[in-house]
PDB file of C-alpha atoms in Angstrom:
ATOM      1  CA  MET A   1      19.336  26.993 -44.488  1.00 52.00           C
ATOM      2  CA  SER A   2      19.156  23.772 -42.442  1.00 50.00           C
ATOM      3  CA  ALA A   3      19.630  20.254 -43.769  1.00 51.00           C
ATOM      4  CA  GLY A   4      15.887  19.571 -43.443  1.00 48.00           C
ATOM      5  CA  GLU A   5      15.020  22.580 -45.583  1.00 49.00           C
ATOM      6  CA  ARG A   6      17.609  21.678 -48.232  1.00 52.00           C
ATOM      7  CA  SER A   7      16.306  18.145 -48.639  1.00 51.00           C
ATOM      8  CA  GLY A   8      12.717  19.287 -48.963  1.00 54.00           C
ATOM      9  CA  GLY A   9      11.727  17.767 -45.616  1.00 54.00           C
ATOM     10  CA  HIS A  10      10.445  19.457 -42.511  1.00 57.00           C
ATOM     11  CA  PRO A  11      12.811  21.669 -40.537  1.00 61.00           C
ATOM     12  CA  GLY A  12      14.210  19.909 -37.483  1.00 60.00           C
ATOM     13  CA  ARG A  13      13.149  16.423 -38.599  1.00 58.00           C
ATOM     14  CA  ARG A  14      15.892  13.819 -38.705  1.00 60.00           C
ATOM     15  CA  ARG A  15      16.130  11.152 -41.330  1.00 63.00           C
ATOM     16  CA  GLY A  16      16.502   7.476 -40.527  1.00 59.00           C
ATOM     17  CA  ARG A  17      14.468   5.157 -38.337  1.00 56.00           C
ATOM     18  CA  PRO A  18      11.150   6.718 -37.237  1.00 57.00           C
ATOM     19  CA  ARG A  19      10.623   7.414 -33.551  1.00 58.00           C
ATOM     20  CA  TRP A  20       7.663   5.013 -33.496  1.00 57.00           C
ATOM     21  CA  TRP A  21       9.731   2.077 -34.790  1.00 55.00           C
ATOM     22  CA  PRO A  22       7.899  -1.106 -33.598  1.00 59.00           C
ATOM     23  CA  GLY A  23      11.009  -2.897 -32.335  1.00 59.00           C
ATOM     24  CA  ARG A  24      11.922   0.046 -30.137  1.00 60.00           C
ATOM     25  CA  ALA A  25       9.072  -0.509 -27.670  1.00 61.00           C
ATOM     26  CA  ALA A  26       9.969  -4.178 -27.191  1.00 61.00           C
ATOM     27  CA  ALA A  27      13.650  -3.335 -26.733  1.00 63.00           C
ATOM     28  CA  ASP A  28      12.798  -0.595 -24.221  1.00 70.00           C
ATOM     29  CA  ALA A  29      10.477  -2.947 -22.289  1.00 70.00           C
ATOM     30  CA  HIS A  30      13.140  -5.667 -22.184  1.00 66.00           C
ATOM     31  CA  ALA A  31      15.772  -3.198 -20.973  1.00 67.00           C
ATOM     32  CA  ALA A  32      13.392  -1.933 -18.274  1.00 69.00           C
ATOM     33  CA  GLU A  33      12.691  -5.499 -17.092  1.00 70.00           C
ATOM     34  CA  GLU A  34      16.408  -6.264 -16.913  1.00 65.00           C
ATOM     35  CA  ALA A  35      17.083  -3.071 -14.954  1.00 63.00           C
ATOM     36  CA  GLU A  36      14.238  -3.865 -12.537  1.00 64.00           C
ATOM     37  CA  ARG A  37      15.513  -7.415 -12.020  1.00 63.00           C
ATOM     38  CA  ALA A  38      19.036  -6.136 -11.342  1.00 57.00           C
ATOM     39  CA  ALA A  39      17.693  -3.554  -8.874  1.00 59.00           C
ATOM     40  CA  GLU A  40      15.711  -6.255  -7.044  1.00 63.00           C
ATOM     41  CA  GLU A  41      18.784  -8.475  -6.719  1.00 61.00           C
ATOM     42  CA  ALA A  42      20.838  -5.550  -5.422  1.00 53.00           C
ATOM     43  CA  GLU A  43      18.098  -4.704  -2.913  1.00 62.00           C
ATOM     44  CA  ARG A  44      17.934  -8.307  -1.689  1.00 63.00           C
ATOM     45  CA  ALA A  45      21.723  -8.352  -1.291  1.00 64.00           C
ATOM     46  CA  ARG A  46      21.538  -5.299   1.016  1.00 82.00           C
ATOM     47  CA  CYS A  47      18.725  -6.774   3.135  1.00 87.00           C
ATOM     48  CA  THR A  48      19.294  -8.735   6.329  1.00 87.00           C
ATOM     49  CA  PRO A  49      17.591 -12.136   6.665  1.00 87.00           C
ATOM     50  CA  ILE A  50      14.826 -11.921   9.275  1.00 87.00           C
ATOM     51  CA  SER A  51      16.342 -14.886  11.138  1.00 84.00           C
ATOM     52  CA  LYS A  52      19.485 -12.785  11.752  1.00 83.00           C
ATOM     53  CA  CYS A  53      17.390  -9.845  13.001  1.00 79.00           C
ATOM     54  CA  ALA A  54      15.602 -12.077  15.514  1.00 63.00           C
ATOM     55  CA  GLU A  55      18.924 -12.749  17.249  1.00 60.00           C
ATOM     56  CA  GLY A  56      18.804  -9.216  18.670  1.00 55.00           C
ATOM     57  CA  PRO A  57      21.956  -7.517  17.374  1.00 52.00           C
ATOM     58  CA  ALA A  58      23.813  -5.314  19.842  1.00 59.00           C
ATOM     59  CA  GLY A  59      22.898  -1.643  19.690  1.00 60.00           C
ATOM     60  CA  ARG A  60      19.723  -2.213  17.631  1.00 74.00           C
ATOM     61  CA  PRO A  61      21.082  -0.972  14.315  1.00 82.00           C
ATOM     62  CA  VAL A  62      18.741  -0.001  11.493  1.00 86.00           C
ATOM     63  CA  VAL A  63      18.135  -3.052   9.319  1.00 90.00           C
ATOM     64  CA  SER A  64      16.438  -3.585   5.979  1.00 92.00           C
ATOM     65  CA  VAL A  65      14.396  -6.718   5.430  1.00 92.00           C
ATOM     66  CA  THR A  66      12.420  -7.955   2.457  1.00 92.00           C
ATOM     67  CA  GLY A  67       9.715 -10.553   2.166  1.00 92.00           C
ATOM     68  CA  THR A  68       6.075 -11.328   1.539  1.00 94.00           C
ATOM     69  CA  LEU A  69       3.225 -10.156   3.742  1.00 97.00           C
ATOM     70  CA  ARG A  70       1.495 -13.298   5.039  1.00 96.00           C
ATOM     71  CA  SER A  71      -1.255 -11.614   7.064  1.00 97.00           C
ATOM     72  CA  VAL A  72      -2.533  -8.094   7.654  1.00 97.00           C
ATOM     73  CA  SER A  73      -4.917  -7.072  10.439  1.00 96.00           C
ATOM     74  CA  GLU A  74      -6.194  -3.981  12.209  1.00 96.00           C
ATOM     75  CA  ARG A  75      -5.593  -3.714  15.967  1.00 92.00           C
ATOM     76  CA  THR A  76      -5.650  -1.180  18.730  1.00 91.00           C
ATOM     77  CA  VAL A  77      -2.522  -0.414  20.725  1.00 84.00           C
ATOM     78  CA  ALA A  78      -3.009   1.762  23.816  1.00 87.00           C
ATOM     79  CA  GLY A  79      -6.406   2.788  22.443  1.00 91.00           C
ATOM     80  CA  LEU A  80      -5.011   3.899  19.075  1.00 91.00           C
ATOM     81  CA  PRO A  81      -5.492   2.178  15.717  1.00 96.00           C
ATOM     82  CA  ALA A  82      -2.603   0.096  14.447  1.00 96.00           C
ATOM     83  CA  LEU A  83      -2.055  -1.936  11.302  1.00 97.00           C
ATOM     84  CA  ALA A  84      -0.196  -5.189  11.982  1.00 96.00           C
ATOM     85  CA  ALA A  85       1.325  -7.419   9.315  1.00 97.00           C
ATOM     86  CA  GLU A  86       3.461 -10.538   9.310  1.00 97.00           C
ATOM     87  CA  LEU A  87       6.455 -10.391   6.940  1.00 95.00           C
ATOM     88  CA  ASP A  88       8.040 -13.679   5.831  1.00 93.00           C
ATOM     89  CA  ASP A  89      11.333 -13.954   3.945  1.00 90.00           C
ATOM     90  CA  GLY A  90      11.659 -17.743   4.090  1.00 88.00           C
ATOM     91  CA  SER A  91      14.137 -17.716   6.983  1.00 87.00           C
ATOM     92  CA  ALA A  92      11.741 -16.421   9.669  1.00 89.00           C
ATOM     93  CA  ARG A  93       8.722 -14.204  10.204  1.00 92.00           C
ATOM     94  CA  LEU A  94       8.679 -10.655  11.535  1.00 93.00           C
ATOM     95  CA  GLU A  95       5.756  -8.664  12.891  1.00 95.00           C
ATOM     96  CA  VAL A  96       5.507  -5.199  11.336  1.00 97.00           C
ATOM     97  CA  ILE A  97       3.261  -2.631  13.039  1.00 96.00           C
ATOM     98  CA  TRP A  98       2.278   0.821  11.829  1.00 96.00           C
ATOM     99  CA  LEU A  99       0.945   2.776  14.820  1.00 95.00           C
ATOM    100  CA  GLY A 100      -1.852   5.274  14.231  1.00 94.00           C
ATOM    101  CA  ARG A 101      -2.886   3.695  10.927  1.00 93.00           C
ATOM    102  CA  ALA A 102      -6.009   1.598  10.402  1.00 92.00           C
ATOM    103  CA  ALA A 103      -5.142   0.837   6.764  1.00 94.00           C
ATOM    104  CA  ILE A 104      -2.399   1.569   4.236  1.00 95.00           C
ATOM    105  CA  ALA A 105      -2.962   1.324   0.487  1.00 95.00           C
ATOM    106  CA  GLY A 106      -1.038  -1.618  -0.965  1.00 95.00           C
ATOM    107  CA  ILE A 107      -0.422  -3.346   2.366  1.00 96.00           C
ATOM    108  CA  VAL A 108      -2.296  -6.572   1.659  1.00 96.00           C
ATOM    109  CA  PRO A 109      -1.499 -10.278   2.124  1.00 96.00           C
ATOM    110  CA  GLY A 110       0.714 -11.641  -0.643  1.00 94.00           C
ATOM    111  CA  ARG A 111       2.386  -8.304  -1.415  1.00 95.00           C
ATOM    112  CA  GLU A 112       6.184  -8.133  -1.353  1.00 93.00           C
ATOM    113  CA  LEU A 113       7.913  -5.209   0.279  1.00 93.00           C
ATOM    114  CA  VAL A 114      11.207  -3.939   1.639  1.00 93.00           C
ATOM    115  CA  ALA A 115      11.028  -2.460   5.147  1.00 95.00           C
ATOM    116  CA  SER A 116      13.688  -0.777   7.240  1.00 94.00           C
ATOM    117  CA  GLY A 117      13.886   0.336  10.835  1.00 94.00           C
ATOM    118  CA  ARG A 118      15.030  -0.814  14.270  1.00 92.00           C
ATOM    119  CA  ILE A 119      13.936  -4.242  15.482  1.00 90.00           C
ATOM    120  CA  ALA A 120      12.369  -4.411  18.953  1.00 89.00           C
ATOM    121  CA  VAL A 121      11.616  -7.628  20.819  1.00 85.00           C
ATOM    122  CA  THR A 122       8.098  -7.663  22.249  1.00 85.00           C
ATOM    123  CA  HIS A 123       6.808 -10.734  24.116  1.00 86.00           C
ATOM    124  CA  GLY A 124       9.840 -12.647  22.830  1.00 83.00           C
ATOM    125  CA  ARG A 125       9.066 -11.894  19.168  1.00 86.00           C
ATOM    126  CA  PRO A 126      10.873  -9.474  16.848  1.00 87.00           C
ATOM    127  CA  VAL A 127       8.743  -6.474  15.885  1.00 91.00           C
ATOM    128  CA  LEU A 128       9.394  -3.600  13.498  1.00 94.00           C
ATOM    129  CA  PHE A 129       7.403  -0.484  14.497  1.00 94.00           C
ATOM    130  CA  ASN A 130       6.567   2.237  11.954  1.00 96.00           C
ATOM    131  CA  PRO A 131       9.132   1.150   9.373  1.00 96.00           C
ATOM    132  CA  ARG A 132      10.061   2.925   6.204  1.00 96.00           C
ATOM    133  CA  TYR A 133       8.859   0.681   3.431  1.00 95.00           C
ATOM    134  CA  GLN A 134       8.804   0.257  -0.306  1.00 93.00           C
ATOM    135  CA  LEU A 135       6.238  -1.927  -2.026  1.00 94.00           C
ATOM    136  CA  ARG A 136       7.707  -4.255  -4.633  1.00 88.00           C
ATOM    137  CA  PRO A 137       6.093  -4.173  -8.083  1.00 85.00           C
ATOM    138  CA  LEU A 138       3.248  -6.616  -8.610  1.00 81.00           C
ATOM    139  CA  ASP A 139       4.005  -9.602 -10.847  1.00 72.00           C
ATOM    140  CA  LYS A 140       2.462  -9.136 -14.276  1.00 60.00           C
ATOM    141  CA  GLU A 141       1.192 -12.541 -15.278  1.00 53.00           C
TER     142      GLU A 141
END
């Protein structure tokens, strides 16, 4: 006979604070916010400032940059659609181009993202072609 059956309760049910305890949701939300904030700070620490990328590092290593999309536009490159965006991290601006894409969900002006890839210099400006990217969560205000 289990403890739940001996006490007259339901089998398998634990005694104590109920699972739906009101303070639990607030505590879980606060812990999630703290974890997200810590992850963002760690991500920013691993990212290279765009101004350092523009210097053209030797060997074109893969870099990660983070910032806010200032503008997004559709273009054609060699007759193919391309989505161009300008990423600004406060130190400089970087052109980001996705070749073969006319639009990408979530890629809109004002959105923050982390992008990684190899920086190319085109017409004297740093450009990141077809980067891997991660959209940052939208601010909940």
